[in-house]
Protein backbone atom coordinates (compact mmCIF):
# COMPACT_ATOMS: atom_id res chain seq x y z
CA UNK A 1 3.50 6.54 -53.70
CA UNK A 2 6.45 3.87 -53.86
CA UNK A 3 5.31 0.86 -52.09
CA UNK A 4 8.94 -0.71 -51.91
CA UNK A 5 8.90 -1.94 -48.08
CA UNK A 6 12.66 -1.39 -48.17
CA UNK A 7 11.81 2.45 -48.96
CA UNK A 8 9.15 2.98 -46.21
CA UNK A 9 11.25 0.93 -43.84
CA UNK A 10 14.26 3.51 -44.22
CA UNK A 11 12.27 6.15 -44.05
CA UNK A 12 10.39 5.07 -40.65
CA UNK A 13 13.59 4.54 -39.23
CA UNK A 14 14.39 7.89 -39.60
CA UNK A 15 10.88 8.97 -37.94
CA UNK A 16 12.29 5.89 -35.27
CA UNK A 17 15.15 8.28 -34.77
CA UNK A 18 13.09 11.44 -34.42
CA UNK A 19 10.62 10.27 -31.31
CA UNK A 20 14.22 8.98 -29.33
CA UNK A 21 15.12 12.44 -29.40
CA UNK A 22 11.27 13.36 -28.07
CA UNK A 23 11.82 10.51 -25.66
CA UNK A 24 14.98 11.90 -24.54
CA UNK A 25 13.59 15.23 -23.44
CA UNK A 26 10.79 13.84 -21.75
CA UNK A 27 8.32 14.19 -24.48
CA UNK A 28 5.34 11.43 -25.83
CA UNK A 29 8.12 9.60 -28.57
CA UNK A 30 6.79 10.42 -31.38
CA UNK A 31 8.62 11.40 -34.68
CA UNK A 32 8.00 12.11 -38.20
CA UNK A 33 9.72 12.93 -41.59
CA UNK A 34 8.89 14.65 -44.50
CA UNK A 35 10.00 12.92 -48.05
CA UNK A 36 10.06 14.65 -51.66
CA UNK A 37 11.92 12.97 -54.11
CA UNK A 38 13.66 10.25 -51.63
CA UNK A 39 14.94 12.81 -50.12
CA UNK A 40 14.29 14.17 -46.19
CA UNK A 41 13.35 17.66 -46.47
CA UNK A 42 11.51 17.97 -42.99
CA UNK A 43 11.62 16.76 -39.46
CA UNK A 44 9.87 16.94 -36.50
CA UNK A 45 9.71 15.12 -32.94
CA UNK A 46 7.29 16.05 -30.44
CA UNK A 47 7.31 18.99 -28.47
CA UNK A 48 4.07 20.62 -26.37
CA UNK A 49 5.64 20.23 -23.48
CA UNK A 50 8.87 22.26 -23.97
CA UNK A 51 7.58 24.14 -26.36
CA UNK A 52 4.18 24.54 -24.51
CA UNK A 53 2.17 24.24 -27.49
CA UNK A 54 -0.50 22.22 -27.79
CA UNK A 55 0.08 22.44 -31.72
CA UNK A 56 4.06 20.86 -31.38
CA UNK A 57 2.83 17.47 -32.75
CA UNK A 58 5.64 16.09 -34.65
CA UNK A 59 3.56 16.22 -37.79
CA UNK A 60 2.78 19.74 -37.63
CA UNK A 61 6.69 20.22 -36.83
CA UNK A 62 8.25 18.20 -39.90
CA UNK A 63 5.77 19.81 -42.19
CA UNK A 64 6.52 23.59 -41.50
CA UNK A 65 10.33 22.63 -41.60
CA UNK A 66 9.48 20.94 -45.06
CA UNK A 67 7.18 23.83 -46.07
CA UNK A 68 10.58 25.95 -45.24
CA UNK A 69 12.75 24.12 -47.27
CA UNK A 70 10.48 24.32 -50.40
CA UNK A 71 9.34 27.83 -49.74
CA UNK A 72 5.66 26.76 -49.86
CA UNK A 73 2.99 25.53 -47.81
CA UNK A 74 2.12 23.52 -50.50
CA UNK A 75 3.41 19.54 -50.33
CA UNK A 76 2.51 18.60 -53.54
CA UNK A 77 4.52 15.21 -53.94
CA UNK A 78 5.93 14.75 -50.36
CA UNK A 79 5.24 11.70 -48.13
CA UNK A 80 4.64 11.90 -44.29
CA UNK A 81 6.52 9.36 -41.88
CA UNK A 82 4.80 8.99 -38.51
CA UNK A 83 5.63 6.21 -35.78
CA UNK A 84 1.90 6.64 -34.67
CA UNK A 85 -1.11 7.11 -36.17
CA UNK A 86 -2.04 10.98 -36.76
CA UNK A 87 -4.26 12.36 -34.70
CA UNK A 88 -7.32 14.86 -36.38
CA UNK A 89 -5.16 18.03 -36.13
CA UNK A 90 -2.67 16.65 -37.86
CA UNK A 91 -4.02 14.49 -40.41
CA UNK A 92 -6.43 17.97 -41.02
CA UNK A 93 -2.42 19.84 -41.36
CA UNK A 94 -1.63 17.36 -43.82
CA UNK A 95 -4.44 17.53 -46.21
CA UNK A 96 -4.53 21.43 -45.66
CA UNK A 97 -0.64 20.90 -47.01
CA UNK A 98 -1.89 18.68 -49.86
CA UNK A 99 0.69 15.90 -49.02
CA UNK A 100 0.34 13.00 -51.45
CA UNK A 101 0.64 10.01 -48.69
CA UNK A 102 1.13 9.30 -45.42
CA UNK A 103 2.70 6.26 -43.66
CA UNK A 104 2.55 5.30 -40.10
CA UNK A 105 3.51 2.86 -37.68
CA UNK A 106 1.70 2.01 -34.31
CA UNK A 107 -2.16 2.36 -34.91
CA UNK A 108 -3.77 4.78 -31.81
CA UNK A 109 -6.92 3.23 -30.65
CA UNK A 110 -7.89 6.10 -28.61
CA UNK A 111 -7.18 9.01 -30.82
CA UNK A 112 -6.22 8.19 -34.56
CA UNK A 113 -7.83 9.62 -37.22
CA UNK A 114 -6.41 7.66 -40.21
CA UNK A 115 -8.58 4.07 -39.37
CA UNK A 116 -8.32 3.81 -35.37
CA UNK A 117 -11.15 6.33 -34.52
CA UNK A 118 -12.21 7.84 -37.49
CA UNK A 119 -10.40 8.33 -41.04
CA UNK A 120 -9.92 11.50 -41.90
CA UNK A 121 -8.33 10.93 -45.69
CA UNK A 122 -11.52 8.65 -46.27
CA UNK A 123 -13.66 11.31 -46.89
CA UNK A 124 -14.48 11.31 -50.88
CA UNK A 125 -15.81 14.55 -50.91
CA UNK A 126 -12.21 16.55 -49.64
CA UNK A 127 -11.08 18.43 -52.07
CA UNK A 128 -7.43 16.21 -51.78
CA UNK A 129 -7.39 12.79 -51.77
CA UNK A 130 -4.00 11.88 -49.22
CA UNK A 131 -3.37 8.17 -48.96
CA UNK A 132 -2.69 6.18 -46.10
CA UNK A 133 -0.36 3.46 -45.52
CA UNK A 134 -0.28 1.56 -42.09
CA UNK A 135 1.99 -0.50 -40.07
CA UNK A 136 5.62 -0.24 -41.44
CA UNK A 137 7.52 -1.38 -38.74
CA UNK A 138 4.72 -1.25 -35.81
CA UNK A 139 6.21 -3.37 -33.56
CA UNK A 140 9.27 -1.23 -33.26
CA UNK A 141 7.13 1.71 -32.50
CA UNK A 142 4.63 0.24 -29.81
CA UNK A 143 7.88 -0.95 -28.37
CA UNK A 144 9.43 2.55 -28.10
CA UNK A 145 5.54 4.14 -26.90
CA UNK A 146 5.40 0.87 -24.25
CA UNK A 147 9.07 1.97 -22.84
CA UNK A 148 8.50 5.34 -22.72
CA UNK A 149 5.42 4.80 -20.65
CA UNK A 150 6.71 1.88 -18.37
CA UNK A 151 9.54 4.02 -17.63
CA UNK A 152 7.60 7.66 -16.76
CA UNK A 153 5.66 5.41 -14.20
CA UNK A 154 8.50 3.88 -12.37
CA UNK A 155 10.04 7.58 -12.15
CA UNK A 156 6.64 8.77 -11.00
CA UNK A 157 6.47 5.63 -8.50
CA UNK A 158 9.94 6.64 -7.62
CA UNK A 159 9.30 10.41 -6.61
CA UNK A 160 6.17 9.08 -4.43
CA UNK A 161 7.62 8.44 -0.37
CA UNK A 162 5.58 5.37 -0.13
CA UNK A 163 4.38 3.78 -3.43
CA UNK A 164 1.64 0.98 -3.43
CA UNK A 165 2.58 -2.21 -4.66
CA UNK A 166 1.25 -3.79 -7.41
CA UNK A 167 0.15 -6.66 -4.80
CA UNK A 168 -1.39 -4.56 -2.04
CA UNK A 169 -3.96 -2.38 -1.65
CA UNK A 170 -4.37 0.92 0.40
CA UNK A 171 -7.11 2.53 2.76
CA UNK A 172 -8.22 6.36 1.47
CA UNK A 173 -6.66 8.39 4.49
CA UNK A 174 -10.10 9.68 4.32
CA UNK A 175 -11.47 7.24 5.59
CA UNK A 176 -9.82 7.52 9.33
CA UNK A 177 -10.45 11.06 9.43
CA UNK A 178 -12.13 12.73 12.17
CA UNK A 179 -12.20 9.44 14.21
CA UNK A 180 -13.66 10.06 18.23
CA UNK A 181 -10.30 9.95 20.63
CA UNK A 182 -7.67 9.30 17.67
CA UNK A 183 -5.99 12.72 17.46
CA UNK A 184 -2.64 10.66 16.34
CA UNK A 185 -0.92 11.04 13.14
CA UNK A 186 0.78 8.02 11.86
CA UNK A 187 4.63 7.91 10.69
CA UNK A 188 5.12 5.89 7.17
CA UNK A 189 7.94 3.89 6.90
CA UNK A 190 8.29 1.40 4.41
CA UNK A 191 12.09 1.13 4.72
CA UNK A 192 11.75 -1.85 7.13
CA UNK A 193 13.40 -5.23 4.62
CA UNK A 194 10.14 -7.53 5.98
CA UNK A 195 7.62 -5.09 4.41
CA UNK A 196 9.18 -5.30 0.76
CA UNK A 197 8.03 -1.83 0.20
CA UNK A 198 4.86 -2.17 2.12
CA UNK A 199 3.76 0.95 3.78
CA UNK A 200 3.74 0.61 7.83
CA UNK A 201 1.48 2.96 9.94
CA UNK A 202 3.17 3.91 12.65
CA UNK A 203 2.00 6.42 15.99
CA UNK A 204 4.85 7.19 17.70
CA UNK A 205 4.69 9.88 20.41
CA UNK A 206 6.41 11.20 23.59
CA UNK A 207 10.05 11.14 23.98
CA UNK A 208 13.20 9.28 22.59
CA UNK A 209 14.51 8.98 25.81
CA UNK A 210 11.50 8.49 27.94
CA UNK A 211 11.77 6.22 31.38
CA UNK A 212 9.41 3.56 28.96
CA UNK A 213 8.10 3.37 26.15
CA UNK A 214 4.92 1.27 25.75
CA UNK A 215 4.40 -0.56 22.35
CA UNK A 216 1.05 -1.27 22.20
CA UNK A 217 0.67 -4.17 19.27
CA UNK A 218 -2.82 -5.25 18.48
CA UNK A 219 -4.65 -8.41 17.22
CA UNK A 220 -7.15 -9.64 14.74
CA UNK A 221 -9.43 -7.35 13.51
CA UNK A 222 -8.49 -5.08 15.57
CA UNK A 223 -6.28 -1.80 15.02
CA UNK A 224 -4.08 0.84 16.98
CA UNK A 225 -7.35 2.16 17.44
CA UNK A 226 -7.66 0.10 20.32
CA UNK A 227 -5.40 1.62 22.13
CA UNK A 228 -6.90 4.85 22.07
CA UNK A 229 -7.85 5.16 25.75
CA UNK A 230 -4.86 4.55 26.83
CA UNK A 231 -2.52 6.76 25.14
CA UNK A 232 -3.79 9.92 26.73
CA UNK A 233 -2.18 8.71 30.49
CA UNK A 234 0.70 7.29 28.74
CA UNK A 235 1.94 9.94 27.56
CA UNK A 236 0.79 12.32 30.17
CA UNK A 237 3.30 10.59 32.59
CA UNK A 238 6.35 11.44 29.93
CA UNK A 239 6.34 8.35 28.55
CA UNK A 240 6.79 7.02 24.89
CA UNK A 241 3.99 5.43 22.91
CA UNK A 242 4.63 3.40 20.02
CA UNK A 243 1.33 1.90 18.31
CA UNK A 244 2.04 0.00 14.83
CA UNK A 245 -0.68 -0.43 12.26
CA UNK A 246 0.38 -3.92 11.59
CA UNK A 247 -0.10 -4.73 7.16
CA UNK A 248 -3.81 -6.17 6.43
CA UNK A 249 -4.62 -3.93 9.18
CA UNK A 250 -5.34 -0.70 9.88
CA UNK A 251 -4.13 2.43 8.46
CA UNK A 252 -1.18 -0.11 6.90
CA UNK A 253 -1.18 -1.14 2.91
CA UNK A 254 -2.94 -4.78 2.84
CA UNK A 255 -1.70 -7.46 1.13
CA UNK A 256 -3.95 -9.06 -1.52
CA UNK A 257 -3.65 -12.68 -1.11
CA UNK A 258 -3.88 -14.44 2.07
CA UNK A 259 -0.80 -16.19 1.73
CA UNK A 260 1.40 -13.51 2.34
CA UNK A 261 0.73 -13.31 6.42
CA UNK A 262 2.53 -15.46 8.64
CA UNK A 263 3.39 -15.57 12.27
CA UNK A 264 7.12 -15.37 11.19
CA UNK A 265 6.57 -12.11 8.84
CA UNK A 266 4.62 -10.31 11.13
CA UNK A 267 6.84 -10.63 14.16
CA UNK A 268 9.91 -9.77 11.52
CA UNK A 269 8.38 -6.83 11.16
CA UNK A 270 7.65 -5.87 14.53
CA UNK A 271 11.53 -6.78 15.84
CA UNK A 272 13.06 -4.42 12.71
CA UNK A 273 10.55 -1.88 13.31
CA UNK A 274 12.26 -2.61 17.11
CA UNK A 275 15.05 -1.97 15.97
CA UNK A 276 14.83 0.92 13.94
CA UNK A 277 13.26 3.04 16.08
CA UNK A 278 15.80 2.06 18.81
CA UNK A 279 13.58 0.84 21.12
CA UNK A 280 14.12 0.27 24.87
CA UNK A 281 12.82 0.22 28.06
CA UNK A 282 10.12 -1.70 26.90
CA UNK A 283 6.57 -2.42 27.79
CA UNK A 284 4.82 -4.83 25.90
CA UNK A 285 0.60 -4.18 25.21
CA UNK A 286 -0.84 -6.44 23.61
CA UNK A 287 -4.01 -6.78 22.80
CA UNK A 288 -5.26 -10.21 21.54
CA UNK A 289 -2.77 -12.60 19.55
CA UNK A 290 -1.06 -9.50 19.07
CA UNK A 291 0.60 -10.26 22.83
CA UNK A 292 1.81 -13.39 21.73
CA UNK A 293 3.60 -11.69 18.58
CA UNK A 294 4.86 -9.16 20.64
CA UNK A 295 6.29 -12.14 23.79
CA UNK A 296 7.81 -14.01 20.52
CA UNK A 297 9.50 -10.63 19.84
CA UNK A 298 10.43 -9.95 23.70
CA UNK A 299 12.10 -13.51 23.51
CA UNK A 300 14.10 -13.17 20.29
CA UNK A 301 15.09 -9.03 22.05
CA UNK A 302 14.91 -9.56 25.83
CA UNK A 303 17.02 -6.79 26.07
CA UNK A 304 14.92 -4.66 24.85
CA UNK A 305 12.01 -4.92 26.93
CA UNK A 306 11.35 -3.91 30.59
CA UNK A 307 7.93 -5.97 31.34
CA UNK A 308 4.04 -6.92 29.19
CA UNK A 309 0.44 -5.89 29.98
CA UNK A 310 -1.54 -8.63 28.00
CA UNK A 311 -5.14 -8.09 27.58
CA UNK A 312 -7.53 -10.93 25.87
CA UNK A 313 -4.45 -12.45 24.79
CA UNK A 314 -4.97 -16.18 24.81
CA UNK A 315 -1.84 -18.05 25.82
CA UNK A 316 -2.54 -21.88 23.85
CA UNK A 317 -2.43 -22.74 19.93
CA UNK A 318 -5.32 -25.06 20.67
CA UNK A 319 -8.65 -22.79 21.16
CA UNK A 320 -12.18 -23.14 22.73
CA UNK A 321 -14.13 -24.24 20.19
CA UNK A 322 -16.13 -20.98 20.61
CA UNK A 323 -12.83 -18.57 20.40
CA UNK A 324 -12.06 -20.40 17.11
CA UNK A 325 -15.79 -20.00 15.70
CA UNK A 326 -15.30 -16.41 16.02
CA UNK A 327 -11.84 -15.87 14.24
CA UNK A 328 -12.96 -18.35 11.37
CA UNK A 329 -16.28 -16.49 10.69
CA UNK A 330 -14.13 -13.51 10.14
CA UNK A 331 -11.87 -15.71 7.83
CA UNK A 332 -14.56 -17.06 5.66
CA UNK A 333 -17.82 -14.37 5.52
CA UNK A 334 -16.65 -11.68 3.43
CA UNK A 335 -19.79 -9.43 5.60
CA UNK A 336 -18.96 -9.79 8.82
CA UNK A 337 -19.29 -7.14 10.69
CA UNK A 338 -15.94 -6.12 12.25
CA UNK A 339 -17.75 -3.41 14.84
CA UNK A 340 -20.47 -5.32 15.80
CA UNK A 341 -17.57 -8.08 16.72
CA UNK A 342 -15.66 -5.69 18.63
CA UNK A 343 -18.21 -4.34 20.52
CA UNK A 344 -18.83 -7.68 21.75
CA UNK A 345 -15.63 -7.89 23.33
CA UNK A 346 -15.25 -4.13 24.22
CA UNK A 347 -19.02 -3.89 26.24
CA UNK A 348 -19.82 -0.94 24.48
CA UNK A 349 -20.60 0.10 21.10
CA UNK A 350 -21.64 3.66 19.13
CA UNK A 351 -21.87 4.72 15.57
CA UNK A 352 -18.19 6.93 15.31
CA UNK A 353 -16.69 3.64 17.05
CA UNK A 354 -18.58 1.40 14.66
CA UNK A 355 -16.62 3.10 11.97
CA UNK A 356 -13.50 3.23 12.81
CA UNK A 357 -13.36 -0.71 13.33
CA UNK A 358 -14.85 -1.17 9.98
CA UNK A 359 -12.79 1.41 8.11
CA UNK A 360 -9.96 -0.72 6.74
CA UNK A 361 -12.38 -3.57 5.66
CA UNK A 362 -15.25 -1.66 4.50
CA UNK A 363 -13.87 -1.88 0.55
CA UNK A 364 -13.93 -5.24 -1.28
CA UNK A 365 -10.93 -7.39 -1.02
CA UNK A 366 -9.66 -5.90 1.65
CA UNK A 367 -9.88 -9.01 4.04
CA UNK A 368 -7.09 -11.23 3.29
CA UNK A 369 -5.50 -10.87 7.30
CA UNK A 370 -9.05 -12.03 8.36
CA UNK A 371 -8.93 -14.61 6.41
CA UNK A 372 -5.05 -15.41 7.12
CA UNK A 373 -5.95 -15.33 11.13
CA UNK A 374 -6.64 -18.75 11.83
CA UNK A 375 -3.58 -20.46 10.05
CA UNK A 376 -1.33 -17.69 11.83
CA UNK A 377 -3.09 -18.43 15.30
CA UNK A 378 -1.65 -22.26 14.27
CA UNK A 379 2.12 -20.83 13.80
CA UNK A 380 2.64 -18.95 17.07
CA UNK A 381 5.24 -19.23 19.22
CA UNK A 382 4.58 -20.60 22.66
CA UNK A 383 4.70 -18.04 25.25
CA UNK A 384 8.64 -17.77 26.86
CA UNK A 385 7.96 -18.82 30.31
CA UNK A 386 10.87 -18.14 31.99
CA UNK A 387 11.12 -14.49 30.81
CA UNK A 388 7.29 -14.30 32.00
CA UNK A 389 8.38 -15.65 35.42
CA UNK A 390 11.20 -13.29 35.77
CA UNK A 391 8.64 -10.22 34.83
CA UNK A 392 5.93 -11.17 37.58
CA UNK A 393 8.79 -12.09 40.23
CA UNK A 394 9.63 -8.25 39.42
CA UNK A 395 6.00 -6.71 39.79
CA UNK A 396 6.48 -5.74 35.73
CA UNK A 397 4.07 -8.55 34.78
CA UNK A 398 -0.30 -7.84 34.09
CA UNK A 399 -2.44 -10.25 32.33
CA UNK A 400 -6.20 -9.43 32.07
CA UNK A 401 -9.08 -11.21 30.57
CA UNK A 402 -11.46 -9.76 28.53
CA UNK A 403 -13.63 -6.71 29.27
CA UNK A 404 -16.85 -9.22 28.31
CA UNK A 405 -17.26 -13.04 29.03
CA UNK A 406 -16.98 -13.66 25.11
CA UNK A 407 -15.99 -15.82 23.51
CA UNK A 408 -14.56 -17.46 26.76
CA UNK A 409 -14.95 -16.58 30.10
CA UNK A 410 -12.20 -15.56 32.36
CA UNK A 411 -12.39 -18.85 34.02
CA UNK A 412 -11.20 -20.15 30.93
CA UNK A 413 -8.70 -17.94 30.04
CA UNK A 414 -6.66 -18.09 33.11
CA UNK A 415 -6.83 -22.06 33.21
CA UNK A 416 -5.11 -21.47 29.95
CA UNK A 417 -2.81 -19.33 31.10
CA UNK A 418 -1.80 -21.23 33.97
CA UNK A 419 -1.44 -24.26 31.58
CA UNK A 420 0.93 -22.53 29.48
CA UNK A 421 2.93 -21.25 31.65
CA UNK A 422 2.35 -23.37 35.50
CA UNK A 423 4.59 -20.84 37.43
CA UNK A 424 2.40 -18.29 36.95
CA UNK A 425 -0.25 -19.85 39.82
CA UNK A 426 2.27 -18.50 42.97
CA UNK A 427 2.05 -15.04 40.86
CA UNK A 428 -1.65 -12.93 42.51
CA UNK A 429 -0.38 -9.58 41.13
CA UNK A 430 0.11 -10.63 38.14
CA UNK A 431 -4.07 -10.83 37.41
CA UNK A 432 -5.53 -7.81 36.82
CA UNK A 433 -9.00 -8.06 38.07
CA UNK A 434 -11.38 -5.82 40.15
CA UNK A 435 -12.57 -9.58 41.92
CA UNK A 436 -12.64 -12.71 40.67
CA UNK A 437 -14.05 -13.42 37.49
CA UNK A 438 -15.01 -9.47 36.79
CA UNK A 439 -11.89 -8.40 34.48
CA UNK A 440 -11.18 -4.47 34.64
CA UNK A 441 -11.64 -2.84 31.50
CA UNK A 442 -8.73 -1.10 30.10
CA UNK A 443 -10.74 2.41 29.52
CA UNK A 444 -12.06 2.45 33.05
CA UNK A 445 -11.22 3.01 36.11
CA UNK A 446 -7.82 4.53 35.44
CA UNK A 447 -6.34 1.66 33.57
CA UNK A 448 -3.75 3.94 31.96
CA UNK A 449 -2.62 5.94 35.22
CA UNK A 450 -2.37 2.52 37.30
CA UNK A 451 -0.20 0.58 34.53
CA UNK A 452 1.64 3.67 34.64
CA UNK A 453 1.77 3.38 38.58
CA UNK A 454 2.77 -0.21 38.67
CA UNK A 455 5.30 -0.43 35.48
CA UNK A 456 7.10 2.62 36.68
CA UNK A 457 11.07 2.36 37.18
């Protein structure tokens, strides 16, 4: 064998030339010449897939079409050109063909059988001796194999509705399956500019152009789960439901690092998902901080919305010592126990229940809104008072506490309230309370068929 670099190089370029063609019609690029004499007397890219052959290496292929051109199977004298290392079939073919050498570029650390793996021509005992030389121009041809690859996998993120990105992570839909009251399918969009190709779960049931539509937007830890109870008189009265999944949470993808939620991105989101849907008539339900995300929304799209129920949503950016406890042991103790939280606040608690709250935290890393919470509690808009005003002067105004007394009492949370917003103390209706001090809870005692009642055109 002629061990002139200049020689080899030529004649790898040629193999070069060989897997673009395989690359071009969607094949693994590899390619490979046959060489008697300096001459090219067989080529070959590869071809299983459009040949469906598992055989159509383009080894195998270059040495029939050089076997051809001799008129013998015999390649007594001929050199092989390969931009990767041979796998065992074919470095088998090319001893079975007695070629004299072969010469590759990119070594194949998972399936070559010239050095990689194993080495097939180092076998003293096989009846031909083929030699091997390895690496002529192997930076060219790991650069056309990385290409290749990086390019099949944007087409195949491309054909997906709603690929991942490479810095989020995504609940199994498994794992919300079968969940007790939650017969709702979520809509995907990730077409929304805020989500940079997040994916968004979305319920959104009844009709376009129902009387109202209630957008139920939920807070830390929570989920549209929440809202389950509700949904069922909702939409029996022929109204529209729109429950959002908002990212870190939920069904939605969840951003990675912490960093990535703000107060400002979330309630982005929430006005173009507004938007988008074409969203009118509204009634605001929000359940923790995700009230005041869905007020900063009604102020920037007043428009838009028709009146808010606010449950547990507390109206300050300074917090009870005991309220901010709570949100920061979610933020820093990667085990807490989403369920067992929520059943504090909820009264109740049961296994199916238990794991549905701890569904989209239950795998590692999955945390990073928890731990976000407290710094976005920090950035909140203050509620819009006047627009609150207006709503209770028009009956289209509830605020209620808590179902329990944790982790403030309802004491608390309406001297809050009334802090933040002083007109609100000539406003009775605007409490929703059995008596005072006794919240109602929003899955008893007809919550859904009264808001319905007393939000009603």
């Amino acid at each position: 064998m002629d061990f002139d670099t200049s020689v080899h190089e030529h004649f790898m370029r040629e193999a070069l030339e060989q897997a673009r063609c395989a690359a071009d019609c969607g094949e693994v690029p590899v390619g490979a010449v046959v060489v008697k004499d300096g001459q090219v007397i067989g080529r070959g890219h590869n071809r299983p897939l459009s040949a469906q052959d598992p055989t159509a290496h383009a080894e195998v292929l270059a040495l029939r079409e050089a076997a051809r051109t001799l008129g013998n199977y015999r390649l007594d004298g001929c050199t092989l050109y390969v931009t990767l290392e041979p796998c065992t079939m074919c470095s088998g073919a090319m001893l079975h063909a007695r070629v004299d050498a072969v010469v590759y570029g990119a070594p194949e650390p998972r399936t070559g059988a010239a050095g990689s793996v194993l080495d097939v021509f180092g076998y003293a005992a096989i009846n031909h001796q083929t030699r091997v030389l390895r690496g002529v121009l192997a930076a060219q041809c790991s650069a056309l194999m990385a290409e290749f690859f990086q390019l099949r996998r944007l087409e195949k993120k491309a054909q997906q509705p709603h690929p991942l990105r490479d810095w989020a992570l995504r609940n199994a839909d498994e794992a919300f399956a079968g969940l007790p009251a939650w017969p709702w399918q979520p809509q995907w969009r990730s077409d929304l500019p805020a989500l940079q190709g997040l994916r968004l779960a979305v319920v959104d049931e009844g009709p376009e152009d129902a009387a109202l539509t209630w957008l139920c937007l939920h807070g830390s830890p929570g989920w549209g789960y929440g809202f389950r109870h509700l949904l069922p008189d909702l939409l029996a009265a022929g109204h529209r439901v729109v429950v959002p999944d908002l990212p870190g949470f939920g069904r939605s993808d969840q951003p990675k690092k912490d960093k990535r939620h703000s107060a400002p991105w979330h309630l982005q989101i929430i006005a173009e998902l507004i938007e988008a849907l074409n969203l009118r008539r509204l009634v605001l339900v929000g359940q923790g901080d995700g009230g005041r995300l869905g007020l900063a929304a009604a102020q920037a799209l007043p428009e838009r919305f028709a009146g808010a129920w606010l449950i547990d949503t507390w109206p300050l950016n300074t917090q009870p010592q005991q309220r901010q406890q709570w949100f920061e042991q979610a933020a820093r103790k990667p085990g807490w126990d989403v369920a067992s939280a929520m059943a504090e606040l909820d009264g109740s608690s049961n296994a199916e229940e238990a794991c549905a709250w701890n569904a989209p935290f239950a795998q590692p890393g999955h945390r990073a809104a928890l731990k976000a919470w407290p710094r976005l509690q920090t950035e909140l808009a203050a509620p819009p008072a006047d627009l609150l005003q207006q709503w209770a002067q028009a009956d289209r105004l509830w605020l209620q506490p808590a179902v329990t007394q944790q982790p403030v009492s309802a004491a608390q949370w309406q001297a809050a309230w009334l802090q933040a917003v002083p007109q609100l103390a000539a406003q009775t209706r605007v409490w929703r309370q059995t008596q005072p001090g006794a919240p109602v809870p929003a899955a008893q005692q007809g919550g859904g068929a009264a808001a319905v009642e007393y939000f009603a055109p």
